[in-house]
Short mmCIF file of C-alpha atoms and ligand atoms in Angstrom, two decimals:
data_model
loop_
_atom_site.label_atom_id
_atom_site.label_comp_id
_atom_site.label_asym_id
_atom_site.label_seq_id
_atom_site.Cartn_x
_atom_site.Cartn_y
_atom_site.Cartn_z
CA MET W 227 -0.01 0.01 0.05
CA LEU W 228 1.24 3.45 -0.91
CA LYS W 229 3.08 5.17 2.04
CA ILE W 230 2.97 8.94 1.82
CA GLU W 231 6.21 10.60 2.79
CA ASN W 232 7.23 13.85 4.39
CA TYR W 233 9.05 16.46 2.27
CA ILE W 234 11.88 17.82 4.34
CA GLY W 235 15.08 19.58 3.17
CA GLY W 236 14.19 18.87 -0.47
CA ASN W 237 13.85 15.13 0.08
CA LEU W 238 10.92 12.67 0.52
CA VAL W 239 11.48 11.05 3.90
CA LYS W 240 9.84 8.59 6.39
CA PRO W 241 8.68 9.94 9.69
CA VAL W 242 11.31 9.55 12.42
CA SER W 243 8.96 7.18 14.44
CA ASP W 244 8.27 5.07 11.27
CA ASN W 245 4.66 5.05 12.43
CA TYR W 246 1.77 5.53 9.95
CA LEU W 247 -1.92 6.38 10.07
CA ASP W 248 -4.64 5.00 7.83
CA ASN W 249 -5.79 7.09 4.97
CA PHE W 250 -9.43 6.40 3.90
CA ASN W 251 -11.19 6.64 0.65
CA PRO W 252 -14.53 8.31 1.68
CA ALA W 253 -16.48 6.70 -1.23
CA THR W 254 -15.54 3.14 -0.35
CA GLY W 255 -14.77 3.57 3.33
CA GLU W 256 -11.61 1.55 2.78
CA VAL W 257 -8.04 2.40 3.73
CA TYR W 258 -6.12 3.02 0.52
CA SER W 259 -2.85 4.58 1.64
CA LEU W 260 -0.81 5.37 4.81
CA ILE W 261 0.18 8.71 6.18
CA PRO W 262 3.30 9.52 8.28
CA ASP W 263 2.34 9.90 11.92
CA SER W 264 4.90 12.70 12.36
CA ASP W 265 5.80 14.17 15.73
CA GLU W 266 7.93 17.11 17.05
CA ARG W 267 11.16 15.45 15.85
CA ASP W 268 9.95 15.58 12.20
CA VAL W 269 8.83 19.18 12.73
CA GLN W 270 12.18 20.11 14.31
CA ALA W 271 14.02 18.55 11.25
CA ALA W 272 11.77 20.60 8.96
CA VAL W 273 12.45 23.81 10.91
CA GLU W 274 16.20 23.19 10.79
CA ALA W 275 16.00 22.71 6.99
CA ALA W 276 13.93 25.87 6.65
CA LYS W 277 16.32 27.87 8.70
CA LYS W 278 19.21 26.69 6.65
CA ALA W 279 17.45 27.60 3.37
CA PHE W 280 16.16 31.02 4.53
CA PRO W 281 19.30 33.20 3.93
CA VAL W 282 19.54 32.24 0.27
CA TRP W 283 15.77 32.14 -0.41
CA SER W 284 15.02 35.47 1.25
CA LYS W 285 17.85 37.33 -0.52
CA MET W 286 17.07 35.81 -3.91
CA PRO W 287 15.89 38.41 -6.50
CA ALA W 288 12.08 38.48 -6.55
CA GLU W 289 12.26 37.68 -10.30
CA THR W 290 13.95 34.34 -9.58
CA ARG W 291 11.35 33.46 -6.93
CA HIS W 292 8.72 34.49 -9.50
CA ASP W 293 10.18 32.06 -12.06
CA ILE W 294 10.27 29.04 -9.67
CA LEU W 295 6.69 29.66 -8.48
CA MET W 296 5.48 29.92 -12.08
CA ARG W 297 7.19 26.66 -12.83
CA ILE W 298 5.26 25.09 -9.88
CA SER W 299 2.04 26.57 -11.16
CA ALA W 300 2.69 25.16 -14.69
CA LEU W 301 3.34 21.71 -13.28
CA ILE W 302 0.12 21.63 -11.30
CA GLU W 303 -1.62 22.68 -14.52
CA ARG W 304 0.05 19.89 -16.47
CA ASP W 305 -1.09 17.31 -13.90
CA LEU W 306 -4.59 18.81 -13.49
CA ASP W 307 -6.52 15.71 -14.39
CA PHE W 308 -4.35 13.39 -12.25
CA LEU W 309 -4.47 15.73 -9.26
CA ALA W 310 -8.20 16.17 -9.63
CA GLU W 311 -8.71 12.50 -9.48
CA ALA W 312 -6.38 12.16 -6.52
CA GLU W 313 -8.29 14.93 -4.72
CA SER W 314 -11.63 13.21 -5.45
CA ILE W 315 -10.35 9.85 -4.13
CA ASP W 316 -8.90 11.37 -1.07
CA ASN W 317 -11.68 13.69 -0.14
CA GLY W 318 -14.89 12.17 -1.57
CA LYS W 319 -15.72 15.26 -3.61
CA PRO W 320 -16.86 14.93 -7.25
CA LYS W 321 -13.91 14.82 -9.63
CA THR W 322 -15.63 17.37 -11.82
CA LEU W 323 -15.59 19.82 -8.94
CA ALA W 324 -11.85 19.19 -8.15
CA LYS W 325 -11.20 19.60 -11.97
CA THR W 326 -13.04 22.81 -12.32
CA VAL W 327 -12.48 24.49 -8.92
CA ASP W 328 -9.83 22.91 -6.61
CA ILE W 329 -6.92 22.28 -8.86
CA PRO W 330 -7.37 25.20 -11.18
CA ARG W 331 -7.38 27.39 -8.12
CA ALA W 332 -4.08 25.89 -6.88
CA VAL W 333 -2.71 26.82 -10.31
CA SER W 334 -3.98 30.37 -9.97
CA ASN W 335 -2.71 30.74 -6.37
CA PHE W 336 0.84 30.11 -7.53
CA LYS W 337 0.47 32.26 -10.70
CA PHE W 338 -0.97 35.08 -8.67
CA TYR W 339 1.68 35.19 -5.93
CA ALA W 340 4.53 34.57 -8.42
CA THR W 341 3.63 37.86 -10.01
CA ALA W 342 2.73 39.58 -6.72
CA ALA W 343 6.27 38.91 -5.65
CA ILE W 344 7.57 41.20 -8.39
CA HIS W 345 5.04 43.91 -7.89
CA PHE W 346 5.15 44.10 -4.06
CA ALA W 347 6.30 47.47 -2.88
CA SER W 348 6.64 49.41 0.31
CA GLU W 349 5.95 53.06 1.31
CA ALA W 350 7.98 56.15 1.83
CA HIS W 351 6.95 59.13 4.03
CA GLU W 352 8.50 62.52 3.84
CA THR W 353 8.63 64.42 7.15
CA THR W 354 8.37 67.83 5.45
CA GLY W 355 11.64 69.64 5.27
CA GLN W 356 13.35 67.32 7.85
CA ALA W 357 13.67 63.67 6.79
CA ILE W 358 12.54 60.91 4.58
CA ASN W 359 11.23 57.67 6.06
CA TYR W 360 11.08 54.51 4.09
CA THR W 361 9.64 51.15 5.07
CA LEU W 362 11.52 47.96 4.48
CA ARG W 363 9.38 44.85 4.35
CA GLN W 364 11.54 41.91 5.30
CA PRO W 365 10.46 38.25 5.17
CA LEU W 366 9.65 36.88 8.66
CA GLY W 367 11.83 33.83 8.54
CA VAL W 368 10.39 30.34 9.01
CA VAL W 369 6.56 30.33 9.15
CA GLY W 370 3.94 27.58 9.67
CA CYS W 371 0.98 26.90 7.37
CA ILE W 372 -1.79 24.60 8.53
CA SER W 373 -4.79 23.83 6.38
CA PRO W 374 -8.05 21.81 6.58
CA TRP W 375 -9.51 18.86 4.62
CA ASN W 376 -12.42 20.52 2.68
CA LEU W 377 -10.44 22.16 -0.13
CA PRO W 378 -7.08 20.45 0.37
CA LEU W 379 -4.68 21.61 -2.30
CA TYR W 380 -6.69 24.86 -2.97
CA LEU W 381 -6.23 26.06 0.60
CA PHE W 382 -2.84 24.52 1.17
CA SER W 383 -1.46 26.46 -1.82
CA TRP W 384 -3.36 29.69 -0.86
CA LYS W 385 -1.07 29.87 2.24
CA ILE W 386 2.15 28.43 0.91
CA ALA W 387 2.35 30.58 -2.30
CA PRO W 388 2.27 33.96 -0.57
CA ALA W 389 4.64 32.81 2.13
CA LEU W 390 7.18 31.72 -0.47
CA ALA W 391 6.62 34.77 -2.60
CA ALA W 392 7.39 37.01 0.39
CA GLY W 393 10.69 35.23 0.86
CA CYS W 394 9.82 33.08 3.91
CA CYS W 395 10.61 29.42 4.27
CA VAL W 396 7.72 27.22 5.22
CA VAL W 397 6.83 24.27 7.42
CA ALA W 398 3.39 23.20 6.33
CA LYS W 399 0.90 20.58 7.41
CA PRO W 400 -2.14 19.50 5.39
CA SER W 401 -5.02 17.86 7.14
CA GLU W 402 -4.23 14.25 8.06
CA ILE W 403 -7.68 13.43 6.66
CA THR W 404 -6.74 14.52 3.09
CA PRO W 405 -2.95 14.45 2.67
CA MET W 406 -2.68 13.02 -0.89
CA THR W 407 -2.46 16.06 -3.10
CA ALA W 408 0.00 17.79 -0.72
CA TYR W 409 2.22 14.76 -1.06
CA LEU W 410 1.87 14.80 -4.91
CA PHE W 411 2.56 18.47 -4.79
CA SER W 412 5.77 17.98 -2.98
CA LYS W 413 7.05 15.89 -5.80
CA LEU W 414 6.14 18.72 -8.27
CA CYS W 415 8.12 21.16 -6.13
CA ILE W 416 11.18 18.91 -6.43
CA GLU W 417 10.66 18.76 -10.27
CA ALA W 418 10.22 22.53 -10.42
CA GLY W 419 13.66 22.97 -8.76
CA LEU W 420 12.44 24.60 -5.61
CA PRO W 421 15.56 24.72 -3.45
CA GLY W 422 15.66 22.11 -0.63
CA GLY W 423 14.37 23.32 2.72
CA VAL W 424 12.39 26.34 1.29
CA LEU W 425 9.19 24.39 1.67
CA ASN W 426 8.79 21.43 4.07
CA ILE W 427 5.62 19.39 4.33
CA VAL W 428 5.11 17.39 7.53
CA HIS W 429 2.11 14.99 7.54
CA GLY W 430 0.31 13.76 10.66
CA LEU W 431 -2.27 14.52 13.31
CA GLY W 432 -3.19 18.09 14.18
CA THR W 433 -2.77 17.50 17.93
CA ARG W 434 0.79 16.11 17.37
CA ALA W 435 2.46 17.43 14.23
CA GLY W 436 0.25 20.50 14.02
CA ALA W 437 0.71 21.44 17.69
CA ALA W 438 4.52 21.01 17.27
CA ILE W 439 4.45 23.61 14.49
CA VAL W 440 2.40 25.96 16.62
CA THR W 441 4.61 25.68 19.64
CA ASN W 442 8.04 25.59 17.87
CA LYS W 443 10.04 28.63 19.07
CA ASP W 444 11.76 29.21 15.68
CA ILE W 445 8.46 29.51 13.79
CA LYS W 446 7.61 33.21 13.60
CA ALA W 447 4.08 33.11 12.28
CA ILE W 448 1.16 30.74 11.86
CA SER W 449 -1.28 30.94 8.96
CA PHE W 450 -4.12 28.63 9.92
CA THR W 451 -7.44 27.67 8.30
CA GLY W 452 -9.70 25.32 10.20
CA GLY W 453 -12.24 25.18 12.96
CA THR W 454 -12.84 27.96 15.52
CA ALA W 455 -12.06 25.68 18.48
CA THR W 456 -8.59 24.80 16.98
CA GLY W 457 -8.01 28.51 16.18
CA GLU W 458 -8.71 29.41 19.86
CA TRP W 459 -6.15 26.88 20.98
CA ILE W 460 -3.63 28.16 18.53
CA ALA W 461 -4.23 31.76 19.63
CA ARG W 462 -3.69 30.82 23.26
CA GLU W 463 -0.44 28.99 22.56
CA ALA W 464 0.98 31.49 20.06
CA ALA W 465 0.05 34.84 21.91
CA PRO W 466 2.71 34.56 24.69
CA LYS W 467 5.36 33.70 22.08
CA PHE W 468 4.40 36.86 20.10
CA LYS W 469 3.89 34.92 16.89
CA LYS W 470 2.07 36.62 14.14
CA LEU W 471 -1.28 34.90 13.51
CA SER W 472 -3.70 34.71 10.61
CA LEU W 473 -6.75 32.63 11.58
CA GLU W 474 -9.40 31.66 8.99
CA LEU W 475 -12.12 29.87 11.01
CA GLY W 476 -15.62 28.56 10.86
CA GLY W 477 -18.78 30.17 9.52
CA LYS W 478 -22.61 29.92 9.54
CA ASN W 479 -23.30 32.11 6.62
CA PRO W 480 -26.75 33.73 5.79
CA ASN W 481 -28.18 33.69 2.31
CA ILE W 482 -30.75 36.56 2.16
CA ILE W 483 -33.23 36.45 -0.67
CA PHE W 484 -35.49 39.39 -1.40
CA ALA W 485 -38.63 39.10 -3.54
CA ASP W 486 -37.22 41.44 -6.23
CA CYS W 487 -34.23 39.26 -7.03
CA ASN W 488 -33.36 37.80 -10.39
CA TYR W 489 -35.20 34.63 -9.42
CA GLU W 490 -33.79 32.09 -11.83
CA GLU W 491 -30.16 33.02 -11.26
CA MET W 492 -30.77 33.15 -7.46
CA LEU W 493 -32.30 29.65 -7.49
CA THR W 494 -29.44 28.08 -9.50
CA THR W 495 -26.77 29.71 -7.45
CA THR W 496 -28.50 28.94 -4.16
CA VAL W 497 -28.43 25.24 -4.96
CA ARG W 498 -24.68 25.58 -5.55
CA SER W 499 -24.00 27.72 -2.50
CA SER W 500 -25.86 25.31 -0.32
CA PHE W 501 -24.60 21.93 -1.51
CA SER W 502 -21.29 22.27 -3.44
CA ASN W 503 -18.71 19.96 -2.03
CA GLN W 504 -21.41 18.31 0.10
CA GLY W 505 -21.89 21.62 1.91
CA GLN W 506 -18.26 21.39 3.16
CA ILE W 507 -17.07 24.82 2.07
CA CYS W 508 -16.61 27.45 4.80
CA LEU W 509 -18.41 29.95 2.50
CA CYS W 510 -21.58 27.82 1.90
CA GLY W 511 -24.79 29.60 2.85
CA SER W 512 -26.47 27.37 5.38
CA ARG W 513 -29.19 29.69 6.66
CA ILE W 514 -31.50 30.71 3.90
CA PHE W 515 -33.85 33.67 4.64
CA VAL W 516 -36.50 34.32 2.05
CA GLU W 517 -38.82 37.32 1.82
CA ARG W 518 -42.34 36.17 2.53
CA PRO W 519 -44.05 37.02 -0.83
CA ILE W 520 -41.77 34.34 -2.63
CA TYR W 521 -41.23 31.98 0.25
CA GLU W 522 -43.65 29.17 -0.86
CA LYS W 523 -42.58 29.47 -4.47
CA PHE W 524 -38.94 29.28 -3.46
CA LYS W 525 -39.59 26.26 -1.22
CA THR W 526 -41.26 24.34 -4.01
CA ASP W 527 -38.74 25.19 -6.68
CA PHE W 528 -35.69 24.76 -4.40
CA ILE W 529 -36.89 21.27 -3.29
CA GLU W 530 -37.44 20.27 -6.96
CA LYS W 531 -33.97 21.44 -8.05
CA VAL W 532 -32.14 19.86 -5.12
CA SER W 533 -34.00 16.51 -5.56
CA ALA W 534 -32.53 16.34 -9.04
CA LEU W 535 -28.94 16.37 -7.76
CA LYS W 536 -27.27 13.05 -8.26
CA ILE W 537 -25.61 11.44 -5.27
CA GLY W 538 -23.07 8.95 -6.36
CA ASP W 539 -19.63 7.80 -7.35
CA PRO W 540 -17.25 10.86 -7.03
CA LEU W 541 -15.31 9.78 -10.07
CA ASP W 542 -18.38 9.60 -12.31
CA ASP W 543 -18.81 12.81 -14.29
CA SER W 544 -22.57 12.90 -13.78
CA THR W 545 -22.27 12.97 -9.99
CA ASN W 546 -23.26 16.21 -8.19
CA ILE W 547 -22.97 15.06 -4.59
CA GLY W 548 -20.05 12.88 -3.57
CA ALA W 549 -19.12 11.34 -0.23
CA VAL W 550 -18.62 13.17 3.11
CA VAL W 551 -14.94 13.34 4.11
CA SER W 552 -14.95 10.88 7.03
CA ARG W 553 -17.06 8.56 9.13
CA GLN W 554 -16.74 11.02 12.08
CA HIS W 555 -17.90 13.91 9.97
CA LEU W 556 -20.83 11.83 8.60
CA GLU W 557 -21.86 11.12 12.25
CA LYS W 558 -21.57 14.77 13.16
CA VAL W 559 -23.78 15.89 10.25
CA LEU W 560 -26.41 13.18 11.00
CA SER W 561 -26.40 14.11 14.66
CA TYR W 562 -27.28 17.73 13.69
CA ILE W 563 -30.19 16.49 11.57
CA GLU W 564 -31.51 14.66 14.69
CA LEU W 565 -30.95 17.84 16.72
CA ALA W 566 -32.92 19.78 14.18
CA LYS W 567 -35.83 17.35 14.52
CA GLU W 568 -35.66 17.63 18.39
CA GLU W 569 -35.75 21.40 18.00
CA GLY W 570 -39.05 21.16 16.05
CA GLY W 571 -37.57 21.33 12.48
CA LYS W 572 -39.51 19.86 9.63
CA ILE W 573 -37.40 17.94 7.18
CA LEU W 574 -38.54 19.01 3.75
CA LEU W 575 -35.99 16.98 1.91
CA GLY W 576 -33.23 14.39 2.69
CA GLY W 577 -32.14 13.90 6.21
CA ASN W 578 -30.71 10.37 5.77
CA ARG W 579 -27.52 8.48 5.11
CA VAL W 580 -27.50 7.00 1.57
CA ASP W 581 -26.59 3.37 1.03
CA LEU W 582 -24.77 2.98 -2.33
CA SER W 583 -23.09 -0.20 -1.46
CA ASP W 584 -24.69 -2.20 -4.27
CA ASN W 585 -22.83 0.02 -6.72
CA SER W 586 -19.29 -0.47 -7.81
CA TYR W 587 -16.65 2.18 -7.58
CA ASN W 588 -15.70 3.49 -10.98
CA ASN W 589 -11.88 3.82 -10.51
CA PRO W 590 -10.16 1.41 -12.88
CA LYS W 591 -6.83 2.17 -11.12
CA SER W 592 -8.15 1.13 -7.68
CA LYS W 593 -5.94 -1.37 -5.89
CA ILE W 594 -8.95 -2.48 -3.85
CA GLN W 595 -10.53 -5.76 -5.08
CA ASN W 596 -14.05 -5.16 -6.39
CA PRO W 597 -14.50 -1.88 -4.67
CA LYS W 598 -17.99 -0.91 -3.68
CA LEU W 599 -19.41 2.45 -2.76
CA SER W 600 -19.75 1.56 0.93
CA GLY W 601 -18.58 4.98 2.15
CA TRP W 602 -20.09 8.00 3.67
CA PHE W 603 -22.95 9.53 1.63
CA ILE W 604 -25.69 11.79 2.95
CA GLU W 605 -28.74 13.19 1.21
CA PRO W 606 -28.80 16.98 0.71
CA THR W 607 -31.14 18.12 3.48
CA ILE W 608 -33.53 21.06 3.65
CA ILE W 609 -35.16 21.89 6.92
CA GLU W 610 -37.82 24.51 7.82
CA ASN W 611 -39.78 25.66 10.87
CA LEU W 612 -36.73 26.41 13.10
CA PRO W 613 -36.23 29.66 15.02
CA PHE W 614 -33.20 31.65 14.08
CA ASP W 615 -31.72 31.25 17.50
CA CYS W 616 -31.86 27.45 17.97
CA ARG W 617 -28.65 25.45 17.95
CA THR W 618 -29.18 24.16 14.48
CA ASN W 619 -29.23 27.73 13.25
CA GLN W 620 -26.38 28.95 15.42
CA GLU W 621 -23.74 26.16 15.23
CA GLU W 622 -21.59 25.34 12.21
CA ILE W 623 -22.65 21.95 10.75
CA PHE W 624 -20.39 22.05 7.72
CA GLY W 625 -22.41 19.61 5.71
CA ALA W 626 -25.17 19.50 3.11
CA VAL W 627 -27.79 20.76 5.52
CA VAL W 628 -29.62 24.08 5.12
CA THR W 629 -32.49 25.66 6.96
CA ILE W 630 -35.09 28.00 5.28
CA GLN W 631 -37.00 30.65 6.96
CA PRO W 632 -39.42 33.48 5.79
CA PHE W 633 -38.93 37.17 6.79
CA ASP W 634 -40.84 40.44 6.36
CA THR W 635 -38.45 43.39 6.84
CA GLU W 636 -34.84 44.29 6.36
CA GLU W 637 -34.46 44.94 10.11
CA GLU W 638 -35.83 41.52 10.95
CA VAL W 639 -33.55 39.60 8.56
CA LEU W 640 -30.47 41.61 9.61
CA SER W 641 -31.13 40.61 13.21
CA TYR W 642 -31.40 36.96 12.15
CA ALA W 643 -28.26 37.11 10.00
CA ASN W 644 -26.19 38.83 12.62
CA SER W 645 -27.30 36.64 15.53
CA VAL W 646 -24.56 34.13 15.24
CA ARG W 647 -21.02 34.11 16.71
CA TYR W 648 -19.56 33.76 13.24
CA GLY W 649 -19.04 36.42 10.53
CA LEU W 650 -17.34 34.87 7.53
CA SER W 651 -19.50 35.53 4.39
CA SER W 652 -23.02 36.42 3.43
CA THR W 653 -25.11 36.55 0.19
CA VAL W 654 -27.82 39.05 -0.59
CA TRP W 655 -30.17 38.64 -3.56
CA THR W 656 -31.96 41.83 -4.60
CA GLU W 657 -32.25 43.97 -7.74
CA ASN W 658 -32.72 47.15 -5.55
CA LEU W 659 -29.27 48.84 -5.59
CA SER W 660 -29.81 51.01 -2.48
CA ARG W 661 -30.94 48.08 -0.48
CA ALA W 662 -27.96 46.04 -1.66
CA HIS W 663 -25.53 48.63 -0.35
CA ARG W 664 -27.50 49.25 2.89
CA MET W 665 -27.46 45.50 3.61
CA ALA W 666 -23.76 45.11 2.80
CA GLU W 667 -22.96 47.92 5.15
CA ARG W 668 -24.85 46.40 8.01
CA ILE W 669 -24.21 42.71 7.70
CA GLU W 670 -21.60 41.44 10.11
CA SER W 671 -19.32 39.40 7.83
CA GLY W 672 -15.94 39.84 6.22
CA ILE W 673 -17.22 39.04 2.67
CA VAL W 674 -20.64 40.07 1.25
CA TRP W 675 -21.71 38.67 -2.10
CA ILE W 676 -24.45 40.62 -3.87
CA ASN W 677 -26.34 38.60 -6.53
CA CYS W 678 -23.56 36.03 -6.72
CA TRP W 679 -21.61 33.46 -4.65
CA LEU W 680 -18.00 32.38 -4.61
CA LEU W 681 -17.02 34.90 -7.23
CA ARG W 682 -13.40 35.47 -6.20
CA ASP W 683 -10.88 38.02 -7.18
CA LEU W 684 -7.54 37.02 -5.63
CA ARG W 685 -6.62 40.66 -5.00
CA THR W 686 -9.45 41.18 -2.56
CA PRO W 687 -9.13 40.78 1.28
CA PHE W 688 -10.41 37.42 2.30
CA GLY W 689 -11.38 36.60 5.91
CA GLY W 690 -13.93 36.77 8.62
CA ILE W 691 -14.95 38.86 11.60
CA LYS W 692 -16.25 37.79 15.04
CA ASP W 693 -15.39 34.12 15.70
CA SER W 694 -14.61 33.46 12.03
CA GLY W 695 -11.05 34.53 12.60
CA MET W 696 -8.68 37.38 12.40
CA GLY W 697 -6.44 38.82 9.71
CA ARG W 698 -7.07 38.75 5.99
CA GLU W 699 -5.62 36.60 3.25
CA GLY W 700 -5.46 37.52 -0.44
CA GLY W 701 -3.73 40.17 -2.47
CA PHE W 702 -0.80 42.10 -1.07
CA GLU W 703 -2.39 41.64 2.39
CA ALA W 704 -0.91 38.11 2.53
CA LEU W 705 2.53 39.39 1.57
CA ARG W 706 2.33 41.98 4.29
CA PHE W 707 1.42 39.25 6.75
CA PHE W 708 4.53 37.24 5.89
CA THR W 709 6.83 40.26 6.16
CA GLU W 710 7.95 42.44 9.07
CA GLU W 711 7.95 46.24 8.53
CA LYS W 712 10.97 48.24 9.51
CA ASN W 713 10.88 52.03 9.24
CA VAL W 714 14.20 53.75 8.33
CA CYS W 715 14.33 57.46 9.00
CA VAL W 716 17.01 59.47 7.21
CA LYS W 717 17.46 63.09 8.24
CA PHE W 718 18.03 65.59 5.50
CA SER W 719 21.51 67.12 5.91
P1 NDP T 805 -9.61 21.60 12.23
O1 NDP T 805 -9.54 22.81 12.99
O2 NDP T 805 -9.94 20.30 12.88
O3 NDP T 805 -8.25 21.28 11.43
C1 NDP T 805 -7.65 22.19 10.60
C2 NDP T 805 -6.15 21.90 10.52
O4 NDP T 805 -5.59 22.07 11.82
C3 NDP T 805 -5.89 20.42 10.11
O5 NDP T 805 -4.70 20.29 9.33
C4 NDP T 805 -5.68 19.75 11.52
O6 NDP T 805 -4.97 18.60 11.43
C5 NDP T 805 -4.92 20.88 12.21
N1 NDP T 805 -4.99 20.85 13.70
C6 NDP T 805 -5.97 20.18 14.44
N2 NDP T 805 -5.64 20.51 15.78
C7 NDP T 805 -4.48 21.21 15.85
C8 NDP T 805 -3.72 21.71 16.85
N3 NDP T 805 -4.02 21.53 18.14
N4 NDP T 805 -2.59 22.42 16.50
C9 NDP T 805 -2.27 22.65 15.15
N5 NDP T 805 -3.01 22.13 14.23
C10 NDP T 805 -4.05 21.46 14.48
O7 NDP T 805 -10.58 21.86 10.99
P2 NDP T 805 -11.12 20.88 9.88
O8 NDP T 805 -9.98 20.21 9.21
O9 NDP T 805 -12.13 19.98 10.49
O10 NDP T 805 -11.78 21.91 8.85
C11 NDP T 805 -13.05 22.28 8.96
C12 NDP T 805 -13.10 23.74 9.49
O11 NDP T 805 -12.41 24.62 8.77
C13 NDP T 805 -14.56 24.27 9.49
O12 NDP T 805 -14.82 24.88 10.77
C14 NDP T 805 -14.46 25.34 8.39
O13 NDP T 805 -15.43 26.33 8.57
C15 NDP T 805 -13.09 25.79 8.56
N6 NDP T 805 -12.64 26.47 7.27
C16 NDP T 805 -12.54 27.77 7.30
C17 NDP T 805 -12.21 28.45 6.14
C18 NDP T 805 -11.94 29.88 6.07
O14 NDP T 805 -11.41 30.48 5.08
N7 NDP T 805 -12.37 30.72 7.07
C19 NDP T 805 -12.00 27.69 4.85
C20 NDP T 805 -12.11 26.30 5.01
C21 NDP T 805 -12.45 25.65 6.20
P3 NDP T 805 -5.70 17.15 11.35
O15 NDP T 805 -6.73 17.30 10.28
O16 NDP T 805 -4.63 16.34 10.92
O17 NDP T 805 -6.32 16.94 12.69
#
């Protein structure tokens, strides 16, 4: 069985302990590869390699860093189909989604930050008649990047690319639940000629390998995307060590639909914003508020469209809904559906685990004998009749479960939307321009989409407010995060 390896000092290496964890295929529920169970010794080796590489990498002309990052981007693009299949097998997501969203975005992340490296600039301030101040932006040193399982290579590269572009050396950990594309990516970095030690990838458990990155004294900053509880722990550990922190955490995003919206576009996009990636995108809208005059029509049409989604083999091109990432996550999502029922929710659609075990898995390259789809599938689920402040509507489920609720006024829906501890993103559907701006100004979220969803421009600030995190990724903001400012004041003679 394939044993994934760590990438340290430019080489693919075994974990020091020689211990491995099982890596599951969510569609079959079977173990299909093994992951290094790395510990603080592997992290320390990665940090040493990164420290050694830093003087050369940080002083390299930005143009040379640009060329290397562009080569990495081109290699990801060359292997797009292969990587998309690997992502689908590892995560359970439809391959079509990985092929159109996840892997192309990893290509763009590297392209974007390769060019950003050569356009990054700093400021100068004249103290009139007395002096000129200029700001140096110097790479921090060795930094840690920790990413989750829902968009594995997409989010992994979203952190690594700006860190490398800024001149930092990186110790990174992908989620132990979805390590495969990070492993394949490490081979591409070797092929691209990335100097050894500039990027190090340590696989393993969050509580062991991840915690060792957070607490390592030589790591100057942590860029983390994951759950709010993990973010809290990281903030507690990192604060007394004065590490810079960027935390992208959970969400419970509102999708607010006014009666004057472009109905057909809203409906199609709302199906996507609710159930893409089995609802396992931090930006999915899981609380749908619909203005009363169109509530019943929306309910009927939404149920009809969602019923037509095909749940099935992630590798089959006709599949819309693949498998949930793990057994634990399946159980979590199902437990929230039970909670919704206890809270008085009416299940309008779905609500159950799907048994596809009579169907064969469509991967001709599978090493598993006669693989069956015995993995973790759940029906997309629509619930109504729940108050805005019940647990189902307040806690992050992170699955294909949405609630729908009518509203009458802007004030009312704003109070529902802003009632949660989270503030990551929101969507507003209206053709009324003034109302769109009014709502955008008053909604408590870091990102507001008007008449669209997941339309991303990589130059824009990305991140949440409240318990959805701190700091912003994207654009030059990420390069600023990975650099330290130093003001130099030169007195006029
Ligand atoms: P987790 O917080 O469980 O894990 C995220 C990463 O942190 C994983 O690599 C994990 O490793 C690691 N980790 C876990 N514990 C520690 C620790 N003590 N120290 C250091 N690292 C640790 O999140 P999930 O992977 O379950 O991801 C889902 C969450 O991510 C959701 O809440 C979702 O909203 C959020 N998210 C936020 C986004 C945003 O941009 N705001 C985007 C995408 C997701 P391992 O998996 O090996 O345990």
